């Protein structure tokens, strides 16, 4: 039709198109985590900076969940929409993703979360500055650090905090495995992100009180680091009895337990183990949540 | 491809895989009820322990409903996702499940609910301890027993309480039957759990005031027993004029009435009774909600 | 397989099965409207009787909408799930339902709504009695009449009230026509009820302030009559400057306008008018929302 | 069957049916934007005029989002359901719509939004008049101008305000492109409007605090002009340091950036660029969101 335009377009495209599948997946995970942090932590920001007038527990829980939904819709077809090192860890451990990809996925997730925190800081710069007379505080009623990272409730011991993150992430992964298990009830193709969104709503409505239900090392550590550098200071790491490492390590442990429970209690008992499908899948297509256990 | 690995994997799997369909279904119902209680009662816990700051009627109703949704996604393809003795009772009575399975299903449901209550107690141990100065109370503004089991409103007579549980469960089963009736409007396959979730949202928004809308003997009795043992004391059974038996017996009665209404008013009048489908279904596949009436 | 049982079952069924399609549809509309009133007005009841502690605008709007969703899932495959005389009126007027069915549909809807109001009164009898010291009031902070029927805001003139009901029902029907128009974007089959539920959420969130957004003569008049008889007295009819007839007449007018706008602006311009489909549809299958305009 | 009636009907239809595809699309965009403003701004009206008793941030965010959903269901099959000049601009820029249609789409959107604002003013005329003793105010606790158009938060600088509109619309378009990208994860056909609704919920929950998250020149400018003429006065344009042009220009910039990010990061790397589909699409079918980049 328009051959000149077409050719020029193709050649310009060719220069931009990524040949490497790993490069595509890495950039996709970066973008997905970026979206999750801006829209997810943004929901927290709106509630806190408006002192509850334009947001609360409902908009935070729904907002963060739908931020994850949207991040998966943008990245799911390319990188599987992990946007969470604990998910990538479980995928590798259960044979669903090759280990050499793991550092690229996780690196992209941490960078994307950091970039998201910085962007959100920019969008709400005026609001943050006016909120506490120009101060960026970690504790008290004018605190804003918990917009970005999670902090424990005053009553919470470190033991309970660790158990909390393990159990919450355990439920997350166990049910994510169910949602993508086509031999179980089966969420219709293309609606899995919304089922995951509903899952995040219920987990953050039920297990969110202890410490905000991070369930994701990248979602918590990168924005925390950003706040440390952006003016809240490195007390963001010492706060809550050095709480910072709990939402980093706990989710990794919980993800493995959750995956294991689903596999042992439900997955391996399916009448048709469908091994051909699994092999083919892991060779040709991008890594997704579908579970292929090789013990 | 990797024959050695594959063979080793299969032999290890073989040792773990359950041969008996009934064993699979029993463990599935255990897990499903466990999930429902941790995430469902967890939504109540978050609202109460935060004194309304991080939860309220919206997060409780949505959280409990989505806990049921997730429990069904995890277990629906294996055991049908009853997670409720009243549902299993109706399924048996309407010829949809064989009676010999009934005690296994119900046993698993009661055990799963008990384990769920214990797990939730563990997750919120610090929160429960700090809430009322270390006391575990049943009545008053510092009460926490209603996190686990339901209690009647002060105004409620036993007659009205019983009618309440009968009518609520009647609506539950009547509409669950409609949701799984492929000869009616038909929820798309794989989305039935979400339709059930929406159903639970509306029932708990409309018929939840009298006594918290348990509609499920296992959901109510097992956590109540747990609280009796865990420190709240056996007054959890005498409270509300010995209310405890109402959410146990009422739902069984209501489930039968609800199923009967749907069958008599809608189901039997369908032009094509589709008897082959029903027979085949009950022989080969796991029991699900689909209705096959044999009168 | 079990021939004796089967024969006995069939003969018992035969005695109960309705031969007449109209009888089936009538009883289906009765049940659907009954469900809508118990669960829908029940959501209002829970909010009012708890003085906002266990319900509010969110649970009312979501609850009433999901009550409609569930009523349509129960009845949609049999009678089309009108559960609203204004919808049935528009269906007849636009050639989608034969006029001789109209009185049966509407009669069933009015009776179902009355039965629903009576059932709800029974379920919340203790609550209603204790709410205002045994009095059943129409105005004031202890009023409970608006659990059942709608009343106008104090500022509202009769002209504005009538326009309000016309416009709200206009939007309802216009968008319902779009939701069931397979030649437009098209809601997936089996999810139309949920799309209608979302529609009712937005209409009651945006146009509900003036007079509670009844949009349905049966939903409003039958429960109002019930309250008149049950103890609130016939002031329920004179209240609000004899407001009672507005949610009866307004929706009928609005439904016609809404259907007409959709047909004139969108429907008739579709490139493929598909007339065979329309004819065949109206002969053989139960009446549903699908639009077939014969001008 | 009824030949006389049929012929008469067809001839009457023929006179009304629009031959021109552009005329259909223009009238469709008018209707869609009209629906969005009445139901969307109506949700704001209900919250403000009831002083929070019958609406709040949840009903506003959900109401506006579902207003967009319903507008897309009504218009999506005809004109693609842009209902936003920024969306139409991006569609033209990325080769998805021909530029000659642009002024018709945008004109229809501005007119539809103006008509919607006028209709909403009529529906809530009594409410608006009684709210502030007959005065129509722009600032203060009795202000009602922000029912129709958006105004910035007191803390917000013009620079931050502009960045806010750019970033919010960037996320809107980036994710809308993903939702309609059939080579990505893929929302099931017919459910894209609901995914967009969820997207609008999260954006207005997270990025709505600065200035109400208009993201749409027609949604903001036309109702603002209406308020200027209807009695609020032309201070609606000077308020907020002449804020009015920000939700007009910002979204156009953000839409382009958002589309560009999606294309460069995700779209062009898909293994199968499917060029035939794109060409065919742009020739024969009405313009929809599907992305066809010609660089």
mmCIF file of C-alpha atoms in Angstrom, chain C residues 87-249:
data_model
loop_
_atom_site.group_PDB
_atom_site.id
_atom_site.type_symbol
_atom_site.label_atom_id
_atom_site.label_comp_id
_atom_site.label_asym_id
_atom_site.label_seq_id
_atom_site.Cartn_x
_atom_site.Cartn_y
_atom_site.Cartn_z
ATOM 1 C CA UNK C 87 -38.596 -3.514 31.711
ATOM 2 C CA UNK C 88 -41.492 -5.762 30.682
ATOM 3 C CA UNK C 89 -43.326 -2.722 29.322
ATOM 4 C CA UNK C 90 -40.355 -1.716 27.174
ATOM 5 C CA UNK C 91 -39.902 -5.307 25.992
ATOM 6 C CA UNK C 92 -43.522 -5.433 24.812
ATOM 7 C CA UNK C 93 -43.388 -1.991 23.249
ATOM 8 C CA UNK C 94 -40.257 -2.809 21.274
ATOM 9 C CA UNK C 95 -41.732 -6.067 20.004
ATOM 10 C CA UNK C 96 -39.608 -8.309 22.143
ATOM 11 C CA UNK C 97 -42.430 -9.802 24.232
ATOM 12 C CA UNK C 98 -46.045 -10.436 23.289
ATOM 13 C CA UNK C 99 -48.520 -8.111 24.990
ATOM 14 C CA UNK C 100 -50.742 -10.925 26.313
ATOM 15 C CA UNK C 101 -47.919 -11.953 28.625
ATOM 16 C CA UNK C 102 -47.583 -8.473 30.073
ATOM 17 C CA UNK C 103 -50.286 -8.719 32.811
ATOM 18 C CA UNK C 104 -48.910 -12.086 33.958
ATOM 19 C CA UNK C 105 -45.361 -10.773 34.200
ATOM 20 C CA UNK C 106 -46.417 -7.612 35.992
ATOM 21 C CA UNK C 107 -48.792 -9.397 38.326
ATOM 22 C CA UNK C 108 -46.084 -11.856 39.296
ATOM 23 C CA UNK C 109 -43.652 -9.008 39.869
ATOM 24 C CA UNK C 110 -46.027 -7.139 42.167
ATOM 25 C CA UNK C 111 -46.883 -10.297 44.110
ATOM 26 C CA UNK C 112 -43.241 -11.358 44.378
ATOM 27 C CA UNK C 113 -42.254 -7.947 45.702
ATOM 28 C CA UNK C 114 -45.055 -8.074 48.262
ATOM 29 C CA UNK C 115 -44.024 -11.535 49.410
ATOM 30 C CA UNK C 116 -40.422 -10.394 49.593
ATOM 31 C CA UNK C 117 -41.327 -7.423 51.773
ATOM 32 C CA UNK C 118 -43.309 -9.686 54.096
ATOM 33 C CA UNK C 119 -40.419 -12.157 54.351
ATOM 34 C CA UNK C 120 -37.935 -9.400 55.088
ATOM 35 C CA UNK C 121 -40.284 -8.054 57.751
ATOM 36 C CA UNK C 122 -40.287 -11.503 59.334
ATOM 37 C CA UNK C 123 -36.513 -11.921 59.259
ATOM 38 C CA UNK C 124 -35.956 -8.529 60.879
ATOM 39 C CA UNK C 125 -39.041 -8.596 63.103
ATOM 40 C CA UNK C 126 -37.078 -8.461 66.359
ATOM 41 C CA UNK C 127 -34.797 -5.793 64.967
ATOM 42 C CA UNK C 128 -37.666 -3.607 63.744
ATOM 43 C CA UNK C 129 -39.508 -3.947 67.055
ATOM 44 C CA UNK C 130 -36.483 -2.967 69.155
ATOM 45 C CA UNK C 131 -35.353 -0.140 66.847
ATOM 46 C CA UNK C 132 -37.873 2.521 67.872
ATOM 47 C CA UNK C 133 -39.347 1.034 71.006
ATOM 48 C CA UNK C 134 -41.933 -1.002 69.117
ATOM 49 C CA UNK C 135 -43.056 1.843 66.890
ATOM 50 C CA UNK C 136 -42.973 1.640 63.108
ATOM 51 C CA UNK C 137 -42.177 5.163 61.927
ATOM 52 C CA UNK C 138 -42.138 6.876 58.548
ATOM 53 C CA UNK C 139 -40.214 10.039 59.353
ATOM 54 C CA UNK C 140 -37.490 11.062 61.759
ATOM 55 C CA UNK C 141 -34.234 9.443 62.765
ATOM 56 C CA UNK C 142 -36.016 6.302 63.933
ATOM 57 C CA UNK C 143 -37.914 5.880 60.668
ATOM 58 C CA UNK C 144 -37.886 2.446 59.100
ATOM 59 C CA UNK C 145 -40.425 2.812 56.273
ATOM 60 C CA UNK C 146 -37.663 3.669 53.796
ATOM 61 C CA UNK C 147 -36.270 0.182 54.276
ATOM 62 C CA UNK C 148 -39.107 -0.981 52.049
ATOM 63 C CA UNK C 149 -40.116 1.880 49.751
ATOM 64 C CA UNK C 150 -38.388 5.046 48.532
ATOM 65 C CA UNK C 151 -39.131 8.558 49.805
ATOM 66 C CA UNK C 152 -38.044 11.889 48.324
ATOM 67 C CA UNK C 153 -35.323 14.134 49.775
ATOM 68 C CA UNK C 154 -36.760 17.132 51.651
ATOM 69 C CA UNK C 155 -35.606 19.585 48.976
ATOM 70 C CA UNK C 156 -37.295 17.758 46.096
ATOM 71 C CA UNK C 157 -40.256 19.180 44.153
ATOM 72 C CA UNK C 158 -42.693 16.808 42.469
ATOM 73 C CA UNK C 159 -41.581 17.976 39.026
ATOM 74 C CA UNK C 160 -37.954 17.283 39.773
ATOM 75 C CA UNK C 161 -38.914 13.951 41.375
ATOM 76 C CA UNK C 162 -40.748 12.856 38.257
ATOM 77 C CA UNK C 163 -37.879 13.934 35.992
ATOM 78 C CA UNK C 164 -35.485 12.075 38.274
ATOM 79 C CA UNK C 165 -37.320 8.758 37.896
ATOM 80 C CA UNK C 166 -37.736 9.239 34.156
ATOM 81 C CA UNK C 167 -34.055 10.006 33.574
ATOM 82 C CA UNK C 168 -32.733 7.260 35.879
ATOM 83 C CA UNK C 169 -34.881 4.589 34.235
ATOM 84 C CA UNK C 170 -33.990 6.011 30.833
ATOM 85 C CA UNK C 171 -30.309 5.331 31.542
ATOM 86 C CA UNK C 172 -31.153 1.911 32.945
ATOM 87 C CA UNK C 173 -32.982 0.717 29.852
ATOM 88 C CA UNK C 174 -30.702 2.421 27.339
ATOM 89 C CA UNK C 175 -27.677 0.619 28.762
ATOM 90 C CA UNK C 176 -29.503 -2.677 29.363
ATOM 91 C CA UNK C 177 -30.356 -2.629 25.658
ATOM 92 C CA UNK C 178 -26.675 -2.077 24.889
ATOM 93 C CA UNK C 179 -25.571 -4.879 27.207
ATOM 94 C CA UNK C 180 -27.800 -7.371 25.386
ATOM 95 C CA UNK C 181 -27.057 -6.058 21.877
ATOM 96 C CA UNK C 182 -24.826 -8.747 20.401
ATOM 97 C CA UNK C 183 -24.037 -6.518 17.439
ATOM 98 C CA UNK C 184 -22.457 -3.904 19.703
ATOM 99 C CA UNK C 185 -19.348 -4.547 21.821
ATOM 100 C CA UNK C 186 -21.112 -7.443 23.517
ATOM 101 C CA UNK C 187 -20.921 -8.630 27.095
ATOM 102 C CA UNK C 188 -19.878 -12.314 27.068
ATOM 103 C CA UNK C 189 -22.850 -14.678 27.363
ATOM 104 C CA UNK C 190 -23.598 -15.504 30.987
ATOM 105 C CA UNK C 191 -22.028 -12.312 32.306
ATOM 106 C CA UNK C 192 -24.833 -9.938 31.315
ATOM 107 C CA UNK C 193 -26.289 -10.072 34.855
ATOM 108 C CA UNK C 194 -23.007 -8.872 36.321
ATOM 109 C CA UNK C 195 -22.815 -6.017 33.811
ATOM 110 C CA UNK C 196 -26.353 -5.056 34.834
ATOM 111 C CA UNK C 197 -25.257 -5.186 38.457
ATOM 112 C CA UNK C 198 -22.422 -2.763 37.756
ATOM 113 C CA UNK C 199 -24.914 -0.551 35.925
ATOM 114 C CA UNK C 200 -27.190 -0.455 38.950
ATOM 115 C CA UNK C 201 -24.226 0.371 41.179
ATOM 116 C CA UNK C 202 -23.362 3.424 39.114
ATOM 117 C CA UNK C 203 -26.951 4.641 38.716
ATOM 118 C CA UNK C 204 -27.642 4.356 42.441
ATOM 119 C CA UNK C 205 -24.305 6.031 43.196
ATOM 120 C CA UNK C 206 -25.031 8.959 40.870
ATOM 121 C CA UNK C 207 -28.792 9.415 40.595
ATOM 122 C CA UNK C 208 -29.846 7.993 43.964
ATOM 123 C CA UNK C 209 -29.829 11.106 46.092
ATOM 124 C CA UNK C 210 -33.109 12.700 45.022
ATOM 125 C CA UNK C 211 -35.408 9.825 45.860
ATOM 126 C CA UNK C 212 -33.556 6.547 46.234
ATOM 127 C CA UNK C 213 -33.585 5.491 42.632
ATOM 128 C CA UNK C 214 -36.427 2.937 42.570
ATOM 129 C CA UNK C 215 -36.695 2.721 38.749
ATOM 130 C CA UNK C 216 -39.188 -0.107 39.228
ATOM 131 C CA UNK C 217 -42.929 0.114 40.010
ATOM 132 C CA UNK C 218 -43.077 -3.344 41.622
ATOM 133 C CA UNK C 219 -39.965 -2.784 43.736
ATOM 134 C CA UNK C 220 -41.526 0.351 45.202
ATOM 135 C CA UNK C 221 -45.315 0.020 45.273
ATOM 136 C CA UNK C 222 -45.675 -3.518 46.655
ATOM 137 C CA UNK C 223 -43.367 -3.026 49.649
ATOM 138 C CA UNK C 224 -45.053 0.345 50.282
ATOM 139 C CA UNK C 225 -48.439 -1.348 50.354
ATOM 140 C CA UNK C 226 -47.011 -3.980 52.671
ATOM 141 C CA UNK C 227 -45.771 -1.327 55.115
ATOM 142 C CA UNK C 228 -49.176 0.352 55.033
ATOM 143 C CA UNK C 229 -50.791 -2.911 56.084
ATOM 144 C CA UNK C 230 -48.077 -4.083 58.480
ATOM 145 C CA UNK C 231 -48.262 -1.194 60.895
ATOM 146 C CA UNK C 232 -46.646 1.904 59.380
ATOM 147 C CA UNK C 233 -50.080 3.070 58.267
ATOM 148 C CA UNK C 234 -51.380 4.586 55.046
ATOM 149 C CA UNK C 235 -49.323 7.724 55.563
ATOM 150 C CA UNK C 236 -46.718 5.857 53.530
ATOM 151 C CA UNK C 237 -48.824 6.900 50.545
ATOM 152 C CA UNK C 238 -49.378 10.520 51.474
ATOM 153 C CA UNK C 239 -45.789 11.142 52.614
ATOM 154 C CA UNK C 240 -43.650 13.383 50.422
ATOM 155 C CA UNK C 241 -46.623 15.155 48.887
ATOM 156 C CA UNK C 242 -48.211 11.867 47.692
ATOM 157 C CA UNK C 243 -44.876 10.781 46.243
ATOM 158 C CA UNK C 244 -45.937 7.123 45.871
ATOM 159 C CA UNK C 245 -47.078 7.306 42.233
ATOM 160 C CA UNK C 246 -43.822 8.809 40.956
ATOM 161 C CA UNK C 247 -41.712 5.609 41.117
ATOM 162 C CA UNK C 248 -44.678 3.835 39.515
ATOM 163 C CA UNK C 249 -45.319 6.067 36.516
#
